[in-house]
Amino acid sequence: MTAEPSLTMAAAIDIGSNSIKMTIGRANEEGGVDQLEWASEVVRLGQGLDRTGNLDEERIEAAIETLARFAAQARERGVMCIVAVATEATRAAANGAMFLERVRDQTGIDVRVVDGQAEANLTFHGLAADTDLTGSVLVADIGGGSTELIAARDGVIQAVQSLPLGSGRLTERFIVADPPFPEELVSCEKEADAVIQGARPPGLLAAMATRLIVVGGTGEFMARLITADEHINQDVVRVMLGKLATLSASELADEIDIPEARARVLPAGVAIVAAIATRLNPERIEISRSGIRAGLLLQALRGEGVTTDNGSEPGAGSAEEQSPKNGSSPTGRQGSPELSFRATMSALIAERWQTVLAAIPVALAGTDIEGVHDVRVASRRLRAAMDTAVPAFPGKWYTPLHRIAKEITGALGEVRDRDVLLEALNEDRSAAPMAEHPGIDRLIDRVERERVAAREEMEHYLRQLLDGPLQGEVQRRFGATETPTGAAGTRAECTP
Amino acid sequence: MSRAWPVNDVDPDAPVIDNARRVLAVRIAEFYSFQPIVSHPELSEALHDMRISAKRLRYTLELFRSQFGKAGERQIERVKAIQELLGALHDHDVRIDLIGEELSQLMVEQSRKTRSDIADASPNELAAIAAAALRPPPDDPRRGLIALLGREHAGRRAAYAQFRELWDTYSGDGMRRDLVELSVTPLANRAGAAARISPT
């Protein structure tokens, strides 16, 4: 029976090199997402890609069949919004665009290709929702065709690296035997180490992270190989590799209840974990079920748009109104000198808008005069960023929010100036002789009257702003997020 | 209020540090264009414009603080200190204007009342009205406003002296040179610049 259509539910689909996975989630009252249902199919879309440069026709058919089934399942559950992203295999394949066109025609799902950066941002965004990311961490999302490494400190991404290193890829290159020979697993680990070492910028692992968090399928299935309370360290990973060299794919599939095709590539995934752990030497290795779909769901249920590989924002109005190229907002990465000015400013502006919007309710409450001051200061900082970034964005696209930023500073100025005046006058009065009080009181009365009028105007203006489309426009243009970790620039758009 | 000097050669696709230096160079030039008025405390409006320009310079340094590193932090402190003293000066100017306005208003009201009293008075009441006008009662609001005005002027002089002293100190310490160096020195050559992940 088909459930009632729900606007608070979404399905996130991730088309990877090994598997296509779907998670159905519902927005909860805390602003998070409750995951309700999962589906996974090992399609091996990336099979043969390294050799031919193309997605195999048979794999394409299998993928489309799976996506059609997932879409039907989601709609039956009452989902009105399906967000789907494709990662390494599709972005690397020469016929990737053709594949997506066929998916759209045959299933109605509008799939976005996300680059490694966006993939990492989404993954981190999802992880941050339910994991304490205090301190220095390295997140490893090991897929079939690529591995995303994210170095973060106190919940803020410091650097991201997408490596052409995946469990499917390594399996194809190095593993023939079933169970795999130990030497084959050693080759996988060596290759993984060489890719990590040779990557640019070359030292993501030198971020001195004390925790390694493994997410995605490899992490999830590794967890099934150990007891729930087992502390994972490098020795445990080594023992795990040893065990994997003794189990055939079908035995492993039975033991941890996964499809045999997925079991076949898991040893190579664990070899990648071993290589990373050896280089990083973390105090702890953790595993999380979270991944790119958790991030997608969070964003889909907040109604944000997608930024694709080239940074354009599909369906966002006229060409001039669309997000500029490279306009992604890698929040938390603006410290990187290598980033373009446009990307950095976009991230800064997103953050500063969020600060302004978060401070407005306090100013409106009127219980603390610092509330007005805080919004004013935040709006000035926002203006400083927006003034500076003018040359980086198309005028028509940029000007409306730039103008509002200026207006906010102005709207609060009249109130703030009088707050400061009243503070000074009252302080002076408290030290002045009684005979001077009538004159000072006269002045205080005047300023207080002016303040009441200014405050009325300010409140009217701010309420209008909050009730209007401002917050949505900020999200649409700069991908501002509410979390400090952010995944701005990797926004998700629903396929109804 | 003076408008910000435009930054014409920003390249949106170039690395942020290159553009940060370009923006900073313009903001430094804009700020130091006010140097000739530093020794003119009477130029309230120009000193206020200088404060706004200091604010723009500070916000630029803060905006790109991860690019400018520790050297940038030192400049932020300096510019902020100057901006705050110019802000205190401006606050005094605002209050001086306000008190002056109120005093004028009060005098107009009192004068109007005196004229009205005189118009309605009998000849034998005129002397008393004149005496009251010339010798205000102890609770006359003018007393407080005039005293306040005096304190504000004294406060302004002190604020200007503080600003001037700080300006001279920073000038002697090479603040302008340090700022300019920040706008041209390649990041890699500067200690304490934005943390970058180093190779293994």
XYZ file of C-alpha atoms in Angstrom:
696
model
C 0.000 0.000 0.000
C 1.320 3.442 -0.880
C 1.842 5.734 2.123
C 0.574 9.301 2.301
C 2.949 11.652 0.451
C 5.145 13.429 2.955
C 7.044 16.673 2.559
C 9.197 15.877 5.564
C 10.628 12.720 4.012
C 13.324 12.314 1.428
C 15.289 9.537 -0.198
C 19.001 9.926 -0.801
C 20.608 7.759 -3.446
C 24.312 7.381 -3.898
C 25.539 5.833 -7.144
C 29.025 4.590 -6.424
C 31.470 2.433 -8.292
C 30.538 -0.718 -6.375
C 27.017 -0.180 -5.148
C 23.930 1.894 -5.464
C 22.523 2.683 -2.049
C 19.445 4.444 -0.865
C 18.483 5.795 2.525
C 15.020 7.111 3.280
C 14.877 9.671 6.070
C 12.476 11.960 7.814
C 13.201 15.375 9.314
C 12.920 15.298 13.082
C 12.027 18.072 15.503
C 15.647 18.622 16.511
C 16.539 19.717 12.993
C 18.174 16.373 12.230
C 17.071 13.382 10.203
C 15.795 10.003 11.368
C 16.862 7.284 8.953
C 13.943 4.967 8.288
C 14.900 2.559 5.566
C 17.964 1.416 3.674
C 18.457 -0.370 0.381
C 21.637 -1.427 -1.321
C 22.463 -3.225 -4.542
C 25.917 -4.230 -5.700
C 25.892 -3.143 -9.319
C 29.659 -2.726 -9.906
C 29.022 0.223 -12.200
C 32.742 0.981 -12.248
C 33.687 -2.514 -13.397
C 36.113 -2.361 -16.293
C 36.217 1.427 -16.218
C 39.960 1.643 -15.627
C 40.489 -0.558 -18.676
C 37.986 0.922 -21.161
C 37.317 4.432 -19.863
C 33.591 3.749 -20.238
C 30.770 2.397 -18.124
C 29.896 -1.076 -19.303
C 26.506 -1.338 -21.061
C 25.460 -4.309 -18.962
C 26.335 -2.450 -15.746
C 24.403 0.602 -16.972
C 21.317 -1.551 -17.500
C 21.705 -3.041 -14.032
C 22.091 0.405 -12.509
C 18.997 1.779 -14.235
C 16.962 -1.233 -13.184
C 18.110 -0.752 -9.576
C 17.368 2.973 -9.616
C 13.886 2.405 -11.016
C 13.215 -0.101 -8.249
C 14.566 2.232 -5.559
C 12.488 5.135 -6.868
C 9.341 3.005 -6.786
C 10.172 1.856 -3.256
C 10.694 5.429 -2.079
C 7.493 6.712 -3.665
C 5.570 3.843 -2.170
C 6.899 4.907 1.222
C 5.415 8.370 0.629
C 8.652 10.091 -0.327
C 8.125 13.132 -2.538
C 11.739 14.110 -2.807
C 14.516 11.939 -4.172
C 18.032 13.285 -4.234
C 20.654 11.323 -6.082
C 24.330 11.817 -6.605
C 26.849 9.898 -8.664
C 30.478 9.741 -7.697
C 33.780 8.498 -9.100
C 32.712 5.943 -11.700
C 30.215 8.273 -13.385
C 32.415 11.342 -13.202
C 35.415 9.473 -14.605
C 33.603 7.652 -17.418
C 33.539 9.089 -20.905
C 29.921 7.968 -21.245
C 28.917 9.190 -17.753
C 26.695 11.995 -19.084
C 24.890 9.591 -21.408
C 24.291 7.250 -18.481
C 22.709 10.039 -16.430
C 20.505 11.059 -19.327
C 19.197 7.504 -19.605
C 18.595 7.403 -15.854
C 16.554 10.593 -16.097
C 14.554 9.343 -19.068
C 13.831 5.902 -17.674
C 13.438 6.529 -13.943
C 12.659 10.242 -13.616
C 15.575 10.635 -11.206
C 17.725 13.669 -11.790
C 21.182 12.537 -10.751
C 23.909 15.062 -10.009
C 27.538 14.249 -10.457
C 29.495 15.477 -7.474
C 33.225 15.948 -7.455
C 35.498 14.600 -4.765
C 35.355 17.845 -2.825
C 31.576 17.922 -2.795
C 31.443 14.243 -1.946
C 33.710 14.830 1.023
C 31.707 17.845 2.176
C 28.471 15.899 2.084
C 29.997 12.977 3.928
C 31.418 15.209 6.620
C 28.153 17.096 6.930
C 26.300 13.851 7.551
C 28.895 12.583 9.975
C 28.886 15.808 11.974
C 25.184 15.400 12.651
C 25.688 12.433 14.940
C 29.375 12.235 15.792
C 31.457 14.276 18.188
C 34.142 15.755 15.966
C 36.027 17.617 18.644
C 39.775 17.511 18.242
C 41.753 16.507 15.230
C 40.244 13.814 13.035
C 40.815 12.250 9.666
C 37.696 10.889 8.001
C 38.179 8.240 5.340
C 35.300 7.461 3.017
C 36.467 4.437 1.082
C 34.385 3.788 -1.977
C 34.691 1.383 -4.831
C 36.414 3.851 -7.147
C 37.736 6.616 -4.927
C 38.652 7.422 -1.384
C 37.852 10.770 0.123
C 40.058 11.909 2.976
C 38.871 14.786 5.124
C 41.116 16.362 7.737
C 39.132 18.337 10.295
C 39.736 20.112 13.535
C 36.985 20.752 16.045
C 34.296 20.075 13.493
C 35.738 22.343 10.805
C 37.167 20.887 7.621
C 40.806 21.831 7.196
C 41.600 19.969 4.007
C 40.053 17.486 1.646
C 41.656 15.030 -0.709
C 39.998 12.746 -3.224
C 42.205 9.834 -4.173
C 41.737 7.535 -7.186
C 41.809 4.622 -4.815
C 38.886 2.294 -4.263
C 38.143 -1.211 -3.099
C 36.715 -2.172 -6.500
C 39.645 -0.703 -8.372
C 42.238 -2.458 -6.232
C 40.368 -5.743 -6.419
C 40.330 -5.592 -10.191
C 44.039 -4.878 -10.339
C 45.485 -7.095 -7.666
C 43.089 -9.801 -6.487
C 42.497 -12.926 -8.523
C 42.322 -15.648 -5.899
C 39.301 -16.394 -3.787
C 40.021 -16.213 -0.870
C 42.624 -13.568 -1.715
C 46.281 -14.561 -1.259
C 48.000 -12.617 1.536
C 50.451 -11.360 -1.108
C 47.555 -9.883 -3.090
C 46.378 -7.994 -0.025
C 49.930 -6.780 0.564
C 49.956 -5.495 -3.034
C 46.677 -3.681 -2.419
C 48.068 -2.070 0.715
C 51.307 -1.078 -1.029
C 49.413 0.453 -3.928
C 47.152 2.322 -1.504
C 50.169 3.628 0.360
C 51.819 4.750 -2.877
C 48.682 6.630 -3.986
C 48.339 8.288 -0.589
C 51.986 9.263 -0.540
C 51.986 10.558 -4.102
C 48.801 12.565 -3.805
C 48.812 16.375 -4.003
C 48.916 18.220 -1.712
C 51.098 15.475 -0.428
C 50.503 15.238 3.206
C 46.926 15.206 4.244
C 47.835 12.528 6.705
C 50.365 14.790 8.345
C 47.440 16.718 9.778
C 48.340 14.957 13.014
C 44.837 13.601 13.461
C 44.541 11.472 16.557
C 41.368 9.772 15.359
C 40.701 7.981 12.116
C 37.012 7.628 11.329
C 36.144 5.178 8.563
C 32.771 5.800 6.958
C 30.843 4.328 4.052
C 30.428 0.678 3.143
C 33.946 -0.434 4.013
C 33.574 0.973 7.513
C 30.118 -0.469 7.970
C 31.140 -3.972 6.902
C 34.401 -3.878 8.854
C 32.291 -3.326 11.929
C 30.567 -6.645 11.312
C 33.894 -8.439 11.519
C 34.526 -7.446 15.125
C 32.579 -7.581 18.346
C 30.547 -4.529 19.234
C 32.726 -3.438 22.129
C 36.071 -4.178 20.502
C 38.486 -1.256 20.438
C 39.896 -0.897 16.933
C 43.537 -0.125 16.397
C 46.109 -0.977 13.766
C 46.639 -4.448 15.212
C 42.942 -5.200 14.917
C 42.979 -4.096 11.281
C 45.979 -6.360 10.604
C 44.235 -9.325 12.224
C 41.179 -8.535 10.140
C 43.242 -8.610 6.932
C 44.671 -11.947 7.991
C 41.198 -13.318 8.513
C 39.992 -11.987 5.170
C 42.777 -13.920 3.475
C 41.210 -17.116 4.778
C 37.593 -16.506 3.764
C 36.172 -16.902 0.294
C 33.779 -14.232 -0.907
C 30.797 -16.510 -0.359
C 31.968 -17.433 3.162
C 32.527 -13.788 4.024
C 29.139 -12.882 2.552
C 27.484 -15.474 4.760
C 29.395 -14.443 7.855
C 28.557 -10.765 7.764
C 25.381 -10.926 5.721
C 26.347 -8.929 2.678
C 26.056 -9.699 -1.042
C 28.849 -11.885 -2.360
C 29.900 -9.273 -4.921
C 30.380 -6.788 -2.077
C 32.279 -9.327 -0.017
C 34.638 -9.813 -2.925
C 35.917 -6.206 -2.736
C 35.897 -5.761 1.041
C 39.441 -7.108 1.642
C 40.878 -4.432 -0.653
C 38.885 -1.807 1.250
C 40.346 -3.013 4.521
C 43.805 -2.908 2.935
C 43.202 0.783 2.207
C 42.251 1.338 5.851
C 45.450 -0.448 6.892
C 47.534 1.774 4.615
C 45.961 4.952 5.964
C 46.286 3.799 9.564
C 49.948 2.929 9.092
C 50.700 6.376 7.717
C 48.561 8.244 10.230
C 49.235 6.137 13.306
C 46.046 7.317 15.037
C 45.302 6.791 18.705
C 41.881 5.456 17.769
C 40.179 4.028 14.731
C 36.426 4.490 14.698
C 33.722 3.326 12.370
C 30.587 5.196 11.465
C 27.576 4.152 9.434
C 27.144 7.739 8.373
C 28.142 8.736 4.908
C 27.285 10.794 1.891
C 23.573 9.895 2.071
C 23.257 11.211 5.616
C 24.641 14.530 4.397
C 22.368 14.498 1.357
C 19.301 13.865 3.491
C 20.167 16.653 5.879
C 20.451 19.052 3.008
C 17.484 17.774 1.033
C 15.208 18.166 4.017
C 16.409 21.725 4.426
C 15.350 22.406 0.842
C 18.679 23.449 -0.601
C 19.841 23.273 -4.211
C 22.642 21.292 -5.843
C 26.027 22.420 -6.919
C 27.381 20.179 -9.589
C 30.885 19.602 -10.798
C 31.122 22.893 -12.619
C 29.558 24.771 -9.757
C 26.387 25.653 -11.630
C 23.079 25.466 -9.882
C 20.507 23.692 -12.028
C 17.086 25.202 -12.289
C 17.930 28.346 -10.443
C 16.422 30.834 -12.860
C 18.090 32.817 -15.603
C 21.680 32.256 -16.545
C 22.773 35.397 -14.818
C 20.972 34.412 -11.680
C 22.605 31.035 -11.458
C 25.481 30.377 -9.098
C 28.718 31.488 -10.624
C 31.275 28.894 -11.611
C 33.409 27.677 -8.776
C 30.978 29.366 -6.501
C 30.876 26.456 -4.126
C 31.228 27.362 -0.520
C 33.655 25.054 1.156
C 32.808 26.288 4.596
C 35.657 25.876 6.960
C 38.213 25.780 4.157
C 38.505 29.454 3.487
C 41.835 29.414 5.241
C 43.395 27.575 2.350
C 45.522 29.944 0.276
C 45.125 27.712 -2.779
C 41.376 28.230 -2.951
C 40.089 30.747 -5.431
C 38.997 34.144 -4.209
C 35.453 33.444 -5.365
C 35.155 30.154 -3.491
C 36.654 31.644 -0.357
C 34.404 34.685 -0.415
C 31.349 32.558 -1.062
C 32.118 30.495 2.034
C 32.837 33.575 4.124
C 29.661 35.293 3.025
C 27.614 32.175 3.788
C 29.025 32.015 7.295
C 28.515 35.698 7.920
C 24.934 35.616 6.735
C 24.293 32.794 9.155
C 25.751 34.838 12.001
C 23.522 37.777 11.120
C 20.400 35.640 10.790
C 21.101 33.824 14.046
C 21.536 37.106 15.927
C 18.368 38.831 14.675
C 15.916 37.061 17.040
C 17.939 38.245 20.060
C 17.843 41.822 18.787
C 14.100 41.544 18.256
C 13.533 40.181 21.755
C 14.841 43.485 23.111
C 15.864 42.053 26.464
C 19.537 42.788 25.988
C 20.840 45.926 24.311
C 23.847 43.924 23.165
C 21.465 41.982 20.906
C 21.187 44.968 18.570
C 24.905 45.552 18.808
C 25.628 41.930 17.887
C 23.476 42.068 14.750
C 25.027 45.373 13.771
C 28.554 44.111 14.180
C 27.677 40.896 12.356
C 26.073 42.859 9.530
C 29.131 45.099 9.268
C 31.366 42.081 8.981
C 29.027 40.665 6.380
C 29.145 43.929 4.475
C 32.911 43.984 4.625
C 32.947 40.553 3.001
C 30.262 41.427 0.457
C 31.835 44.778 -0.433
C 35.136 43.057 -1.017
C 33.612 40.238 -3.053
C 31.677 42.431 -5.507
C 34.018 41.728 -8.449
C 33.699 37.980 -7.935
C 29.990 37.617 -8.673
C 27.521 38.665 -11.387
C 25.849 41.907 -10.391
C 22.229 40.922 -10.841
C 22.777 37.716 -8.928
C 24.690 39.390 -6.138
C 23.243 42.850 -5.657
C 19.917 42.041 -3.946
C 21.534 40.402 -0.932
C 24.355 42.932 -0.889
C 21.774 45.704 -0.679
C 19.935 43.971 2.158
C 23.183 43.548 4.075
C 23.680 47.315 3.897
C 20.090 47.986 4.909
C 20.418 45.812 8.001
C 23.381 47.824 9.240
C 21.438 51.017 8.645
C 18.235 49.764 10.234
C 20.041 48.924 13.431
C 22.271 51.984 13.456
C 19.629 54.395 14.712
C 18.807 52.161 17.683
C 22.397 51.304 18.490
C 23.539 54.940 18.377
C 20.863 55.816 20.896
C 21.711 52.855 23.103
C 25.292 54.091 23.253
C 24.157 57.666 23.901
C 21.835 56.642 26.705
C 24.545 54.594 28.326
C 26.938 57.555 28.303
C 24.312 60.039 29.496
C 23.184 57.827 32.355
C 26.773 57.280 33.403
C 27.419 61.008 33.365
C 24.247 61.705 35.304
C 25.204 59.291 38.063
C 28.374 61.319 38.707
C 26.840 64.782 38.173
C 25.588 67.097 40.956
C 21.806 67.135 41.523
C 21.515 70.631 40.087
C 22.587 69.322 36.705
C 20.094 66.493 36.612
C 17.182 68.422 35.064
C 19.241 69.279 31.992
C 20.661 65.780 31.613
C 17.221 64.248 32.202
C 15.790 66.419 29.469
C 18.367 65.065 27.085
C 17.821 61.478 28.218
C 14.046 61.858 27.665
C 14.625 63.089 24.161
C 17.005 60.279 23.253
C 14.688 57.676 24.777
C 11.767 58.932 22.691
C 13.890 58.796 19.575
C 15.038 55.306 20.505
C 11.461 54.020 20.852
C 10.623 55.305 17.373
C 13.849 53.916 15.903
C 13.259 50.552 17.540
C 9.759 50.315 16.089
C 11.134 50.904 12.622
C 13.940 48.435 13.185
C 11.591 45.718 14.439
C 9.269 46.230 11.506
C 12.157 45.930 9.086
C 13.717 42.877 10.713
C 10.412 41.019 11.020
C 9.733 41.693 7.374
C 13.136 40.243 6.566
C 12.620 37.099 8.600
C 9.139 36.565 7.186
C 10.301 37.108 3.621
C 12.390 34.972 1.306
C 15.738 36.193 2.633
C 16.869 33.012 4.350
C 15.972 30.893 1.338
C 17.776 33.288 -0.972
C 20.892 33.176 1.180
C 20.769 29.390 1.094
C 20.203 29.344 -2.629
C 22.974 31.736 -3.480
C 25.643 30.883 -0.968
C 24.561 27.508 0.358
C 24.770 28.729 3.927
C 24.313 25.991 6.453
C 23.480 26.073 10.101
C 26.264 23.847 11.281
C 29.837 24.988 11.762
C 31.096 21.996 9.857
C 28.989 22.892 6.838
C 28.694 21.210 3.502
C 27.862 24.318 1.618
C 28.355 24.060 -2.086
C 27.168 20.478 -2.187
C 23.509 21.154 -1.930
C 20.889 18.661 -2.867
C 17.899 19.213 -5.093
C 14.927 16.907 -5.016
C 13.516 14.907 -7.851
C 9.811 14.864 -7.061
C 30.783 59.617 4.730
C 33.589 58.936 2.316
C 33.140 56.032 -0.049
C 35.507 53.089 -0.078
C 38.207 53.266 -2.693
C 37.436 50.747 -5.421
C 39.645 47.700 -5.886
C 39.875 47.300 -9.624
C 42.186 44.395 -10.253
C 40.526 41.569 -8.346
C 40.730 38.257 -10.185
C 37.952 36.018 -8.807
C 39.562 32.859 -10.095
C 43.011 33.594 -8.721
C 44.037 32.220 -5.329
C 42.519 34.134 -2.468
C 45.874 35.267 -1.098
C 46.705 37.169 -4.293
C 43.434 39.039 -4.151
C 43.677 39.565 -0.407
C 46.945 41.417 -0.952
C 45.408 43.556 -3.711
C 42.454 44.535 -1.545
C 44.718 45.210 1.411
C 47.003 47.454 -0.649
C 44.057 49.653 -1.616
C 42.733 49.804 1.946
C 46.165 50.818 3.265
C 46.455 53.580 0.686
C 42.934 54.767 1.496
C 43.631 54.828 5.235
C 46.905 56.718 4.904
C 45.315 59.267 2.600
C 43.959 60.726 5.854
C 47.409 61.232 7.319
C 47.455 65.005 6.603
C 44.398 65.586 8.804
C 45.770 63.725 11.816
C 47.210 66.940 13.215
C 43.922 68.823 12.811
C 41.640 67.981 15.738
C 39.060 70.483 14.550
C 38.294 68.470 11.406
C 35.635 66.322 13.041
C 34.087 65.063 9.836
C 37.378 64.113 8.238
C 38.488 62.321 11.403
C 35.217 60.427 11.328
C 35.880 59.432 7.712
C 39.327 58.307 8.787
C 37.708 56.110 11.424
C 35.478 54.510 8.788
C 38.516 53.927 6.621
C 40.337 52.337 9.586
C 37.355 50.089 10.034
C 37.514 49.010 6.387
C 41.200 48.286 6.751
C 40.623 46.284 9.929
C 37.784 44.289 8.407
C 39.953 43.475 5.404
C 42.694 42.205 7.696
C 40.140 40.189 9.646
C 38.469 38.901 6.506
C 41.715 37.364 5.330
C 43.245 36.737 8.722
C 44.099 33.130 7.939
C 45.999 34.354 4.898
C 47.929 37.056 6.728
C 48.875 34.966 9.738
C 50.446 36.334 12.916
C 51.832 39.435 11.225
C 48.261 40.289 10.264
C 47.059 39.813 13.845
C 49.502 42.465 15.049
C 48.199 44.892 12.446
C 44.601 44.131 13.391
C 45.410 45.089 16.991
C 47.002 48.360 15.912
C 44.265 49.380 13.496
C 41.604 48.434 16.026
C 43.247 50.572 18.712
C 43.347 53.583 16.366
C 39.791 52.996 15.221
C 38.541 52.810 18.800
C 40.157 56.089 19.802
C 38.755 57.759 16.694
C 35.434 56.192 17.676
C 35.632 57.742 21.153
C 36.396 61.079 19.510
C 33.395 60.696 17.252
C 31.135 59.784 20.185
C 32.126 63.032 21.878
C 31.379 64.936 18.652
C 27.945 63.328 18.425
C 27.146 64.252 22.026
C 28.517 67.774 21.638
C 26.216 68.314 18.650
C 23.273 66.814 20.480
C 23.760 68.902 23.619
C 24.270 72.015 21.522
C 21.014 71.353 19.679
C 19.141 70.737 22.897
C 20.562 73.846 24.476
C 19.508 75.955 21.487
C 16.075 74.419 21.580
C 15.779 75.089 25.296
C 16.865 78.667 24.883
C 14.317 79.184 22.121
C 11.606 77.735 24.368
C 12.660 79.897 27.328
C 12.932 82.990 25.191
C 9.489 82.322 23.719
C 8.060 81.899 27.215
C 9.697 85.111 28.427
C 8.248 86.980 25.443
C 4.840 85.522 26.115
C 5.063 86.349 29.833
C 6.082 89.888 29.011
C 3.277 90.287 26.508
C 0.720 89.217 29.080
C 2.304 91.011 32.056
C 1.174 94.157 33.759
C 3.810 96.900 34.031
C 4.549 96.133 37.669
C 5.321 92.486 36.880
C 7.994 93.259 34.276
C 10.841 93.706 36.701
C 10.204 90.285 38.256
C 10.064 88.618 34.829
C 13.367 90.239 33.819
C 14.991 89.152 37.083
C 13.869 85.544 36.593
C 15.160 85.538 33.018
C 18.555 86.881 34.038
C 18.919 84.736 37.161
C 17.668 81.261 36.323
C 16.335 79.063 39.153
C 18.486 76.229 40.569
C 16.582 73.590 38.550
C 16.979 75.357 35.185
C 17.900 72.590 32.690
C 20.463 74.845 31.038
C 22.736 74.378 34.016
C 23.079 70.617 33.453
C 23.360 70.924 29.699
C 26.086 73.549 29.855
C 28.062 71.522 32.422
C 27.663 68.418 30.285
C 28.808 70.289 27.199
C 31.918 71.358 29.060
C 32.704 67.822 30.098
C 32.209 66.552 26.561
C 34.620 69.104 25.152
C 37.194 68.168 27.789
C 36.626 64.493 27.011
C 37.096 65.163 23.320
C 40.398 66.931 23.903
C 41.606 63.975 25.975
C 40.446 61.493 23.343
C 42.228 63.395 20.589
C 45.425 63.569 22.668
C 45.292 59.816 23.207
C 44.703 59.191 19.519
C 47.554 61.465 18.542
C 49.924 59.827 20.986
C 49.043 56.366 19.713
C 49.327 57.468 16.093
C 52.798 58.868 16.713
C 53.862 55.745 18.584
C 52.695 53.404 15.857
C 54.203 55.623 13.167
C 57.513 55.446 15.003
C 57.188 51.680 15.215
C 56.786 51.417 11.444
C 53.111 50.522 11.280
C 52.722 51.703 7.713
C 55.820 49.811 6.611
C 54.538 46.647 8.309
C 51.146 46.973 6.682
C 52.613 47.509 3.244
C 54.928 44.560 3.738
C 51.906 42.433 4.511
C 50.311 43.447 1.238
C 53.318 42.462 -0.867
C 55.256 39.720 0.928
C 54.692 36.256 -0.482
C 52.909 34.086 2.008
C 55.551 31.393 1.988
C 58.162 33.838 3.260
C 56.191 34.960 6.259
C 56.309 33.116 9.542
C 53.008 32.286 11.165
C 50.978 32.411 7.985
C 47.905 30.239 7.568
C 48.528 26.725 8.725
C 49.022 24.422 5.783
C 49.239 20.721 5.947
C 52.859 19.861 5.549
C 54.177 16.955 3.541
C 54.932 13.694 5.270
